């Protein structure tokens, strides 16, 4: 069976390779997966008064995200889990503290308590994302970023190599006096 592409030409269906995942998320999609799993786990943890769902949900989201994110986007995904964890935990604490007498105190105490009890899960999830992304292409992403930064730095060095601007003629001491209205 043939499909027609945008320009009307028929294209053969692409064969699926058995090596990759059928789902390929962007870095943003992976971050959303981590956030959703972390938020769901944090809400369950708060409602059940048990810290295990918060950590387990976050780690499960991290593993799912790193396995389904495109290899080209792994660098962005690797640096995101700590911030995503903080935002998901803060949102869960805010949502579960809405009916309390002092919202600010409830969110602050709840956030600090949640972060203290789930810190090992945060480190574990972040480490898993890093370790699982290494064989999927993270070192290539780092090399590519380094090469881009080196090109930018080289361009800036070439630009600043000769700081003299030839289009601007330096003013002589006599010219300055004439421009300021001083007469000899």
GROMACS .gro file of C-alpha atoms in nm:
model
  184
    1UNK     CA    1   0.000   0.000   0.000
    2UNK     CA    2   0.133   0.342  -0.096
    3UNK     CA    3   0.060   0.676   0.066
    4UNK     CA    4   0.061   1.016  -0.100
    5UNK     CA    5   0.279   1.281   0.058
    6UNK     CA    6   0.211   1.657   0.060
    7UNK     CA    7   0.320   1.711  -0.297
    8UNK     CA    8   0.104   1.432  -0.432
    9UNK     CA    9   0.386   1.184  -0.494
   10UNK     CA   10   0.335   0.842  -0.348
   11UNK     CA   11   0.573   0.725  -0.085
   12UNK     CA   12   0.626   0.374   0.038
   13UNK     CA   13   0.537   0.320   0.402
   14UNK     CA   14   0.840   0.334   0.625
   15UNK     CA   15   0.941   0.003   0.773
   16UNK     CA   16   0.972   0.003   1.148
   17UNK     CA   17   1.304  -0.098   1.284
   18UNK     CA   18   1.291  -0.340   1.571
   19UNK     CA   19   1.569  -0.162   1.766
   20UNK     CA   20   1.397   0.164   1.857
   21UNK     CA   21   1.090   0.255   2.053
   22UNK     CA   22   0.771   0.309   1.849
   23UNK     CA   23   0.719   0.632   2.047
   24UNK     CA   24   0.977   0.908   2.020
   25UNK     CA   25   0.919   1.204   2.249
   26UNK     CA   26   1.093   1.537   2.232
   27UNK     CA   27   1.270   1.663   2.543
   28UNK     CA   28   0.958   1.863   2.630
   29UNK     CA   29   0.746   1.550   2.601
   30UNK     CA   30   0.985   1.361   2.829
   31UNK     CA   31   0.972   1.642   3.082
   32UNK     CA   32   0.591   1.631   3.073
   33UNK     CA   33   0.602   1.255   3.137
   34UNK     CA   34   0.829   1.305   3.439
   35UNK     CA   35   0.610   1.589   3.566
   36UNK     CA   36   0.283   1.396   3.525
   37UNK     CA   37   0.416   1.083   3.693
   38UNK     CA   38   0.579   1.286   3.970
   39UNK     CA   39   0.265   1.492   4.031
   40UNK     CA   40   0.041   1.185   4.037
   41UNK     CA   41   0.279   1.010   4.277
   42UNK     CA   42   0.305   1.319   4.500
   43UNK     CA   43  -0.073   1.357   4.515
   44UNK     CA   44  -0.119   0.989   4.599
   45UNK     CA   45   0.152   1.016   4.861
   46UNK     CA   46  -0.016   1.314   5.023
   47UNK     CA   47  -0.362   1.156   5.021
   48UNK     CA   48  -0.238   0.818   5.149
   49UNK     CA   49   0.007   0.977   5.395
   50UNK     CA   50   0.280   0.747   5.267
   51UNK     CA   51   0.598   0.871   5.095
   52UNK     CA   52   0.653   0.568   4.869
   53UNK     CA   53   0.412   0.668   4.587
   54UNK     CA   54   0.580   1.008   4.545
   55UNK     CA   55   0.925   0.862   4.493
   56UNK     CA   56   0.815   0.561   4.294
   57UNK     CA   57   0.602   0.772   4.062
   58UNK     CA   58   0.888   1.011   3.997
   59UNK     CA   59   1.138   0.730   3.927
   60UNK     CA   60   0.889   0.550   3.700
   61UNK     CA   61   0.833   0.874   3.509
   62UNK     CA   62   1.209   0.926   3.474
   63UNK     CA   63   1.264   0.576   3.336
   64UNK     CA   64   0.971   0.601   3.096
   65UNK     CA   65   1.083   0.944   2.976
   66UNK     CA   66   1.446   0.851   2.914
   67UNK     CA   67   1.349   0.536   2.724
   68UNK     CA   68   1.101   0.716   2.497
   69UNK     CA   69   1.281   1.047   2.434
   70UNK     CA   70   1.462   1.096   2.104
   71UNK     CA   71   1.838   1.051   2.138
   72UNK     CA   72   1.898   1.403   2.004
   73UNK     CA   73   1.702   1.551   2.298
   74UNK     CA   74   1.862   1.356   2.581
   75UNK     CA   75   2.087   1.638   2.701
   76UNK     CA   76   1.789   1.859   2.782
   77UNK     CA   77   1.610   1.571   2.952
   78UNK     CA   78   1.909   1.476   3.168
   79UNK     CA   79   1.934   1.815   3.335
   80UNK     CA   80   1.559   1.852   3.401
   81UNK     CA   81   1.455   1.598   3.671
   82UNK     CA   82   1.549   1.800   3.983
   83UNK     CA   83   1.352   2.107   3.873
   84UNK     CA   84   1.060   1.897   3.752
   85UNK     CA   85   1.056   1.713   4.085
   86UNK     CA   86   1.050   2.040   4.277
   87UNK     CA   87   0.768   2.187   4.067
   88UNK     CA   88   0.557   1.869   4.082
   89UNK     CA   89   0.604   1.842   4.459
   90UNK     CA   90   0.524   2.210   4.514
   91UNK     CA   91   0.210   2.187   4.299
   92UNK     CA   92   0.093   1.875   4.484
   93UNK     CA   93   0.147   2.045   4.818
   94UNK     CA   94  -0.038   2.355   4.700
   95UNK     CA   95  -0.334   2.153   4.571
   96UNK     CA   96  -0.364   1.946   4.888
   97UNK     CA   97  -0.325   2.249   5.116
   98UNK     CA   98  -0.602   2.456   4.957
   99UNK     CA   99  -0.859   2.394   5.232
  100UNK     CA  100  -0.625   2.459   5.523
  101UNK     CA  101  -0.638   2.759   5.753
  102UNK     CA  102  -0.298   2.897   5.648
  103UNK     CA  103  -0.218   2.813   5.287
  104UNK     CA  104   0.135   2.951   5.298
  105UNK     CA  105   0.226   2.760   5.612
  106UNK     CA  106   0.067   2.440   5.482
  107UNK     CA  107   0.252   2.459   5.150
  108UNK     CA  108   0.584   2.550   5.311
  109UNK     CA  109   0.577   2.281   5.578
  110UNK     CA  110   0.440   2.023   5.336
  111UNK     CA  111   0.698   2.105   5.069
  112UNK     CA  112   0.991   2.089   5.310
  113UNK     CA  113   0.865   1.763   5.460
  114UNK     CA  114   0.802   1.607   5.118
  115UNK     CA  115   1.141   1.711   4.986
  116UNK     CA  116   1.314   1.572   5.295
  117UNK     CA  117   1.138   1.236   5.277
  118UNK     CA  118   1.169   1.189   4.902
  119UNK     CA  119   1.524   1.322   4.848
  120UNK     CA  120   1.671   0.972   4.795
  121UNK     CA  121   1.411   0.910   4.523
  122UNK     CA  122   1.507   1.239   4.358
  123UNK     CA  123   1.874   1.141   4.348
  124UNK     CA  124   1.789   0.789   4.231
  125UNK     CA  125   1.563   0.910   3.950
  126UNK     CA  126   1.815   1.168   3.834
  127UNK     CA  127   2.094   0.908   3.839
  128UNK     CA  128   1.879   0.660   3.645
  129UNK     CA  129   1.808   0.921   3.377
  130UNK     CA  130   2.179   0.988   3.344
  131UNK     CA  131   2.281   0.621   3.335
  132UNK     CA  132   2.008   0.515   3.092
  133UNK     CA  133   2.081   0.802   2.856
  134UNK     CA  134   2.453   0.720   2.824
  135UNK     CA  135   2.409   0.423   2.588
  136UNK     CA  136   2.128   0.602   2.403
  137UNK     CA  137   2.352   0.886   2.278
  138UNK     CA  138   2.414   1.139   2.556
  139UNK     CA  139   2.792   1.151   2.494
  140UNK     CA  140   2.725   1.244   2.129
  141UNK     CA  141   2.499   1.528   2.243
  142UNK     CA  142   2.769   1.658   2.477
  143UNK     CA  143   3.032   1.644   2.200
  144UNK     CA  144   2.797   1.827   1.963
  145UNK     CA  145   2.731   2.098   2.222
  146UNK     CA  146   3.104   2.135   2.286
  147UNK     CA  147   3.172   2.172   1.913
  148UNK     CA  148   2.901   2.440   1.883
  149UNK     CA  149   3.040   2.630   2.179
  150UNK     CA  150   3.393   2.607   2.039
  151UNK     CA  151   3.275   2.746   1.704
  152UNK     CA  152   3.101   3.035   1.878
  153UNK     CA  153   3.409   3.107   2.090
  154UNK     CA  154   3.634   3.091   1.782
  155UNK     CA  155   3.406   3.333   1.597
  156UNK     CA  156   3.412   3.577   1.889
  157UNK     CA  157   3.792   3.556   1.913
  158UNK     CA  158   3.825   3.632   1.541
  159UNK     CA  159   3.587   3.922   1.574
  160UNK     CA  160   3.782   4.072   1.866
  161UNK     CA  161   4.125   3.995   1.724
  162UNK     CA  162   4.188   4.350   1.597
  163UNK     CA  163   4.009   4.599   1.821
  164UNK     CA  164   4.109   4.900   1.607
  165UNK     CA  165   3.818   5.042   1.411
  166UNK     CA  166   3.950   5.185   1.086
  167UNK     CA  167   3.625   5.357   0.997
  168UNK     CA  168   3.667   5.591   1.295
  169UNK     CA  169   3.959   5.831   1.262
  170UNK     CA  170   4.117   5.920   1.598
  171UNK     CA  171   4.087   6.286   1.687
  172UNK     CA  172   4.410   6.479   1.733
  173UNK     CA  173   4.451   6.701   2.040
  174UNK     CA  174   4.406   7.013   1.824
  175UNK     CA  175   4.078   6.886   1.684
  176UNK     CA  176   3.934   6.841   2.031
  177UNK     CA  177   3.994   7.204   2.122
  178UNK     CA  178   3.827   7.330   1.806
  179UNK     CA  179   3.522   7.114   1.867
  180UNK     CA  180   3.481   7.237   2.222
  181UNK     CA  181   3.498   7.601   2.128
  182UNK     CA  182   3.849   7.658   2.273
  183UNK     CA  183   4.064   7.897   2.070
  184UNK     CA  184   4.442   7.932   2.111
   0.00000   0.00000   0.00000
